[in-house]
XYZ file of C-alpha atoms in Angstrom:
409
model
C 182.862 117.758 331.306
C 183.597 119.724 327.935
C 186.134 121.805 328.225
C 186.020 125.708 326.791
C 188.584 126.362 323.857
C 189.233 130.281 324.913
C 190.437 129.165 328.380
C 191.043 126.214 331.076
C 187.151 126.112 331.701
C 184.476 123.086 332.025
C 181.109 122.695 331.325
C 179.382 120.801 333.755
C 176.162 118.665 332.030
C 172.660 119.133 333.386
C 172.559 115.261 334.806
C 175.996 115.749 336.751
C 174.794 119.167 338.083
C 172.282 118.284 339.392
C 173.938 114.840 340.964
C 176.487 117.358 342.321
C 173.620 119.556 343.654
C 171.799 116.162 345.854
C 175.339 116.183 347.274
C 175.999 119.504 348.279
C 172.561 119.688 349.667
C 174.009 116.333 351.738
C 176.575 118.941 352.566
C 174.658 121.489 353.904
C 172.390 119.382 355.952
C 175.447 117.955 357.690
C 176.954 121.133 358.298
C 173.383 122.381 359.503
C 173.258 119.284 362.149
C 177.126 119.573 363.582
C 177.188 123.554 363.845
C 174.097 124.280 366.058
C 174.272 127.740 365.387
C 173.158 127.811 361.823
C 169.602 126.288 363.139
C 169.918 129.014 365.773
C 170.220 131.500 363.033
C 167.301 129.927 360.582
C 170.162 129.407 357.650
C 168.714 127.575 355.392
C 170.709 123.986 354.656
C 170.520 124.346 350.670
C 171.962 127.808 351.353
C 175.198 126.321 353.108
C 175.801 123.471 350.613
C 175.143 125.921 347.534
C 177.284 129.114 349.099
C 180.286 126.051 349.814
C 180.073 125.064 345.929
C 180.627 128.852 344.720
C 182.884 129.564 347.122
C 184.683 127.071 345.641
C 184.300 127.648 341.974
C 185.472 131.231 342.704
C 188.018 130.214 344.067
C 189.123 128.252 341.491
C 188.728 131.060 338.842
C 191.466 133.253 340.570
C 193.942 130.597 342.209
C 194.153 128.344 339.054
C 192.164 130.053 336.354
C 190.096 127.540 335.889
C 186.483 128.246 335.374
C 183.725 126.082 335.923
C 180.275 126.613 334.648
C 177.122 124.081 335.497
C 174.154 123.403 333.572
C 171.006 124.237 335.516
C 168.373 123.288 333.223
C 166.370 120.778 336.091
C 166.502 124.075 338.310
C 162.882 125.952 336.758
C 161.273 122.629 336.737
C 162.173 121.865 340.833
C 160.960 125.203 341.258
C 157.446 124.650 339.444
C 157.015 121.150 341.591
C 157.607 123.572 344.537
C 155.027 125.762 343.908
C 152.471 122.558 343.034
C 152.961 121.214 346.340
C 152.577 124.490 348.131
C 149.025 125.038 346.074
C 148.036 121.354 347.704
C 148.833 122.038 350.347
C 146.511 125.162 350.673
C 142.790 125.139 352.327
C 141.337 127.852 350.566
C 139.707 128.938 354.084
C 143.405 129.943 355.254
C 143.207 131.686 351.988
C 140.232 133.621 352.957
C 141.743 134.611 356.164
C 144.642 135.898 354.962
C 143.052 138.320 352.910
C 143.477 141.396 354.851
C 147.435 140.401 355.729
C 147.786 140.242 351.679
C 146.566 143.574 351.033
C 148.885 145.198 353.889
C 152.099 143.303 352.645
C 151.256 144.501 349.305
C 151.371 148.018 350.240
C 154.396 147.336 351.978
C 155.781 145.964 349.317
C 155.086 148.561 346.905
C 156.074 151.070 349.283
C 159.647 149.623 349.981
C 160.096 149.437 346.652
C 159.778 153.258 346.040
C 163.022 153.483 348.943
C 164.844 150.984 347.128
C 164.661 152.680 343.765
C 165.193 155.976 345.527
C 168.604 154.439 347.171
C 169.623 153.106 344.533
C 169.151 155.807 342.096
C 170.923 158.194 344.652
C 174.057 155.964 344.870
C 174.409 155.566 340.662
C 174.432 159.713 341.253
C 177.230 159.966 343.642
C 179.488 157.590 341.914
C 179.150 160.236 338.580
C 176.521 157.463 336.582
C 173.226 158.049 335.368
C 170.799 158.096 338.115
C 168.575 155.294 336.145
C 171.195 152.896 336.306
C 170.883 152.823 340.266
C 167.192 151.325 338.799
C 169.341 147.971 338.373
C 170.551 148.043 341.602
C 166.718 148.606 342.841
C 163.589 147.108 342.013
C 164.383 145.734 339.207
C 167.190 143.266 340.185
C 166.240 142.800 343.866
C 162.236 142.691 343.899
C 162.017 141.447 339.777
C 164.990 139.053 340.001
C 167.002 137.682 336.969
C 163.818 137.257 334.304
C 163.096 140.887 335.478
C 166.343 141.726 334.973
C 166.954 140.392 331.630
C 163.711 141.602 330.207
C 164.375 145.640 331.415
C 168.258 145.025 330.139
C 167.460 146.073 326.195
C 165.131 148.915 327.121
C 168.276 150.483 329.608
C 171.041 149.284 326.486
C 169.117 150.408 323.695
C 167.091 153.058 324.412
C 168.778 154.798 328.145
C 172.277 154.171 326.580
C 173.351 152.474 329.949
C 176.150 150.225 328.451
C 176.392 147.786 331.558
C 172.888 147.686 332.734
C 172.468 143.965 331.844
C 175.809 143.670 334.204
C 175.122 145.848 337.062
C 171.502 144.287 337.664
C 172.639 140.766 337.239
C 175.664 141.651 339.954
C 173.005 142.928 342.524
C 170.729 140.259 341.722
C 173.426 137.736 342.981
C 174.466 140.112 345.917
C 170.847 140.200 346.943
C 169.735 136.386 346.797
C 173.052 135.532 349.167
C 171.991 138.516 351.638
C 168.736 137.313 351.692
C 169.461 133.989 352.211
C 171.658 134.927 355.124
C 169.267 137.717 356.803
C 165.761 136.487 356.772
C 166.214 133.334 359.605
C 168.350 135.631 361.757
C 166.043 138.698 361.510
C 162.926 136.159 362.810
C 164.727 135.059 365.332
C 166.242 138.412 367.032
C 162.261 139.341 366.770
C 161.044 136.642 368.391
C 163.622 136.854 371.452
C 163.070 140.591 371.772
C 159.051 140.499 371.828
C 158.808 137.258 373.969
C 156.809 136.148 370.836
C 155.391 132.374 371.937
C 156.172 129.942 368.228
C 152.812 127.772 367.001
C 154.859 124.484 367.944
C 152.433 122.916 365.016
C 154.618 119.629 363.273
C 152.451 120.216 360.289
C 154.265 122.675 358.753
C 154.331 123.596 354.923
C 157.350 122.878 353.470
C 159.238 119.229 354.731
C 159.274 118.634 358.503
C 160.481 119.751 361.652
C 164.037 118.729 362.835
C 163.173 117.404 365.535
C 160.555 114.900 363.510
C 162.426 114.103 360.680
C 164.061 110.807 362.386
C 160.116 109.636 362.980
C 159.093 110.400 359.639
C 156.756 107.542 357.933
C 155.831 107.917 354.942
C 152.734 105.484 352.806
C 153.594 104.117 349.329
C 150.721 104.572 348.131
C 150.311 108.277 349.385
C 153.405 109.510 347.641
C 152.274 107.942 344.588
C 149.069 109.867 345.213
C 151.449 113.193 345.484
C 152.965 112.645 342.800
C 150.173 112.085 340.433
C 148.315 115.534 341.767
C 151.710 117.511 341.462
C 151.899 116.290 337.731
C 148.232 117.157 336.976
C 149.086 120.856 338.956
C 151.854 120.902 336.486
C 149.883 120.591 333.670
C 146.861 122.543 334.738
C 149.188 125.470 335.244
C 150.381 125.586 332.026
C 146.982 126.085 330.819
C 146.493 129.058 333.660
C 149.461 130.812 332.160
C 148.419 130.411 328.705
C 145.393 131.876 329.854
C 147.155 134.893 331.187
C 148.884 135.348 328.306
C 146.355 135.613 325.959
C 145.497 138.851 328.211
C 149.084 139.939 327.291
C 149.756 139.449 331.134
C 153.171 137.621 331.138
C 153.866 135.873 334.660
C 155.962 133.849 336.188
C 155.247 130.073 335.343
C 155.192 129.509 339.217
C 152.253 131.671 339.459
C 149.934 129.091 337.430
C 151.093 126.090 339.032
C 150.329 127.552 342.641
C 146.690 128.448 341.609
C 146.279 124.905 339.690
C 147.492 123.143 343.022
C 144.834 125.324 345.331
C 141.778 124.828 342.888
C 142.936 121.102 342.537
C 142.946 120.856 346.481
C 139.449 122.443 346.463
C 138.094 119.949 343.689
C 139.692 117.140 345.824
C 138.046 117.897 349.422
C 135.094 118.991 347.535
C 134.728 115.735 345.219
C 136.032 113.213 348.026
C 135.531 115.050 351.410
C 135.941 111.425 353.133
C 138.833 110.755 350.783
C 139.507 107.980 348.024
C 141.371 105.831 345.929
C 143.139 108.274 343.902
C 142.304 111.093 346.330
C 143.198 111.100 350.345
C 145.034 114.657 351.316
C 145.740 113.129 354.608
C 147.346 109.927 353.407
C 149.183 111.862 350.704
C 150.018 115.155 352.813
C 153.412 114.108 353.838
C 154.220 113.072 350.506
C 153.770 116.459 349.559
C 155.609 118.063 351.881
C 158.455 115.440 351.432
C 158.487 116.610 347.489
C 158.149 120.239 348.108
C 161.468 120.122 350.892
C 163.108 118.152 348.357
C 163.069 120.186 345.239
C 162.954 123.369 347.266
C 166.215 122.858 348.742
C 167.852 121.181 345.561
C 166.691 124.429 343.393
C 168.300 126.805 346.123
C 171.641 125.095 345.987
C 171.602 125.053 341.879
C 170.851 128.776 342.151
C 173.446 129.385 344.182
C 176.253 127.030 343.073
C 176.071 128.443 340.063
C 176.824 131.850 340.860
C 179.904 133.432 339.551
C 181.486 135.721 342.249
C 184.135 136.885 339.809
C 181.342 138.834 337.722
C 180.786 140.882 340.541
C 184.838 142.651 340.080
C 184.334 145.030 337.152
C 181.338 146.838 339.445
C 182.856 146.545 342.774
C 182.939 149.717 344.292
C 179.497 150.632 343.365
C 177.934 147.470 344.114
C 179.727 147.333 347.696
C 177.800 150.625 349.062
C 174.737 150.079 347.031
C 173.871 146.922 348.486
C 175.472 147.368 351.748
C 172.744 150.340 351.779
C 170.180 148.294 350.243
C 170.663 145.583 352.922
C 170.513 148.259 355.619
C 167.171 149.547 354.130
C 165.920 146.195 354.527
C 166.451 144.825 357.700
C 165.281 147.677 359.231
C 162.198 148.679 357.192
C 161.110 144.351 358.141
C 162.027 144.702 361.560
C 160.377 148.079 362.301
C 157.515 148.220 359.609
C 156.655 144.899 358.341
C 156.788 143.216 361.640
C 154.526 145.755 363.499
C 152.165 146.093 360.492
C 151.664 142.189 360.010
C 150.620 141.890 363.830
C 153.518 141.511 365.802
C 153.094 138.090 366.167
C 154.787 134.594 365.744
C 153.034 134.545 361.839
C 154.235 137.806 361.471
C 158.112 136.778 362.359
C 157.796 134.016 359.662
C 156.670 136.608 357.356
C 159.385 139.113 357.971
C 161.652 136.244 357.104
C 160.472 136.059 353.983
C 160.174 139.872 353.201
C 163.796 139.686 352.183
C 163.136 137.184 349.843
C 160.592 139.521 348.169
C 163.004 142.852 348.709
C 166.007 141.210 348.066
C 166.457 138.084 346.357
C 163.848 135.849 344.368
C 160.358 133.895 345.831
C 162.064 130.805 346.644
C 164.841 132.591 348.916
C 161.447 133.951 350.968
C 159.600 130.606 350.802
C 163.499 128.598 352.293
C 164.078 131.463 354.976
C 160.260 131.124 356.165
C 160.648 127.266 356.085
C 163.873 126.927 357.734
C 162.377 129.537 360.377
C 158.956 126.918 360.855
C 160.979 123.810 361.117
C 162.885 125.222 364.136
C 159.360 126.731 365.848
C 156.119 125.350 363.933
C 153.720 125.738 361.410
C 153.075 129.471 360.154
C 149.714 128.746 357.063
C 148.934 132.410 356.690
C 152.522 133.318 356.017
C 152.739 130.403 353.364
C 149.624 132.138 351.392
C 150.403 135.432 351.716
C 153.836 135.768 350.716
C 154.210 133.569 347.778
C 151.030 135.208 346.810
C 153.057 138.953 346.949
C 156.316 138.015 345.855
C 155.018 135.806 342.652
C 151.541 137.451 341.291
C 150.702 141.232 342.379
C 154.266 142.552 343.252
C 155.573 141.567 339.022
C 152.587 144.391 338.232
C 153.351 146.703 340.369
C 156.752 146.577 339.897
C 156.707 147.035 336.273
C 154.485 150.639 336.805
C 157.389 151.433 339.293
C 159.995 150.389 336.874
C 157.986 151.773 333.610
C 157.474 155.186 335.645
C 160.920 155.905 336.288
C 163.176 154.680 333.732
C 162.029 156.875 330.794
């Protein structure tokens, strides 16, 4: 630890971050296993153990003025393994049927974002700011996320002459990613008790394994050595996919390219080796796979969320208490009473509402660990696992910036 020379404050290096992270993720699965409840609820462990770490840290900075600040740098590279593994493990014939369901959650999507703008817009009014700062507290912080965020912040600075813009979105970015975390398990679960709605019971699910099968898990030595060679080569491949897109001037996240690398390498594998082969065999390698995916998933949840700082959120309070408070509202009930019916009203489209906070509220990862903490309770959920990584990570980033690009002139 280095210590700050303007105050009693420590830097935290990337190696013992992300040490500290495998533990609190320890934390949060033993937490998860003695208080039944939270699997009742769908909380996601690497929620629990992250949300324990900033509680902590915050409370730090006011009891003792210490501050403590971690170095995250392993946290966009678990996220891009994530991504790879959920490509894999995609049959592009789920893909095909989940065509429809993608175009309807897109629409949903781009509608909910016009409310959010519009509520957030309309609270920056009342409390005597300009009405295109609420933007920050809208689709631009919640749906974009931080990268969002951080790209918009010169253009509201510079040009809107919105001194705190960069400050307010970050603060509601935070806000949103822990109300996501904390309403998306919950949400599927009060609709499955109130529409009798029977769960797939599949063990294959997407991300890790079900609770009750992780104590009969086996796993082949030569299968996650498989895993881990197509993950790298998704890695790679998806580099190449976003250079691609950038050469179009279309900037997306790096996620984005190593989910399509990990489908078309799937494809090439089944297609190349139907019968499966030495350096090839999806079913030897699948829980490999999903073993890697659960991992980094839950280790880049808890580094996203141990390293929020609660005491930025002070200077904005007031504001940032009703807006979100509203913004949650707006939420819940637009999944619950639009999303849910429009998706099917079915056990798929529970697992999907799960995730819709991720894309309304927090960041693609917060939808893809509420949807997998919600399947490893009640079963596999494929179409969900294609269509909303799909929305959250590739179309909603366009759409978003015409929303965005439209209003804040």
């Amino acid at each position: 630890m280095i210590p700050f020379p303007w105050r009693t404050s420590f830097l935290v290096d990337p190696f013992a971050s992300f040490t500290l992270a495998i533990l609190l993720l320890f934390v949060g699965k033993w937490l998860t296993q003695r208080h039944v409840w939270l699997q009742r609820y769908n909380i996601p462990e690497a929620v629990v153990g992250g949300m324990v770490c900033a509680l902590v840290v915050c409370s730090l900075y006011y009891a003792l003025d210490v501050r403590v600040v971690f170095e995250l740098g392993a946290r966009d590279m678990l996220l891009l393994y994530f991504f790879a593994a959920i490509g894999l493990g995609t049959d592009v014939r789920t893909l095909r049927e989940g065509g429809r369901s993608l175009v309807v959650l897109l629409l949903l999507a781009t509608g909910f974002m016009l409310l959010q703008n519009g509520v957030g817009m309309a609270a920056a009014s009342a409390f005597g700011m300009d009405a295109r700062a609420g933007l920050m507290a809208g689709s631009i912080s919640l749906t974009g996320g931080v990268g969002t965020t951080l790209a918009w912040t010169p253009h509201f600075v510079d040009r809107l002459g919105i001194a705190n813009a960069g400050e307010l979105g970050l603060a509601a970015n935070m806000v949103g990613m822990v109300s996501a975390c904390l309403v998306g398990g919950p949400l599927a679960a009060w609709l499955m008790r109130r529409h009798r709605i029977v769960a797939s019971g599949a063990a294959d699910v997407e991300v890790g394994t079900r609770y009750q099968d992780e104590a009969h898990l086996r796993l082949d030595y030569h299968g996650v050595l498989m895993a881990l060679l197509w993950l790298n080569l998704a890695l790679m491949l998806g580099q190449g996919v976003n250079e691609l897109f950038a050469l179009t001037g279309l900037h997306l996240p790096s996620f984005v390219g190593c989910l399509m690398a990990g489908i078309g390498l799937r494809s090439a594998g089944q297609w190349l080796a139907p019968e499966g082969g030495r350096l090839w065999n999806w079913p030897s390698m699948r829980l490999g796979v999903a073993l890697i995916s659960d991992v980094c998933l839950g280790l880049f949840l808890t580094m996203a969320l141990m390293g929020l700082r609660l005491w930025e959120l002070e200077p904005v309070l007031g504001f940032m208490a009703v807006t979100m408070a509203l913004q949650v509202l707006l939420a819940v009930a637009f999944t619950a009473f639009v999303v849910f019916r429009f998706m099917g009203r079915d056990y798929e489209a529970a697992v999907i509402c799960s995730g819709f906070g991720g894309i309304a509220l927090g960041s693609t990862a917060t939808a893809i660990a509420n949807m997998s903490a919600v399947v490893r309770a009640y079963g596999a959920a494929p179409r969900a696992f294609i269509v909303v990584p799909l929305v959250c990570g590739f179309f909603i980033d366009l759409v978003n910036a015409l929303v965005i690009g439209l209003l804040a002139r």
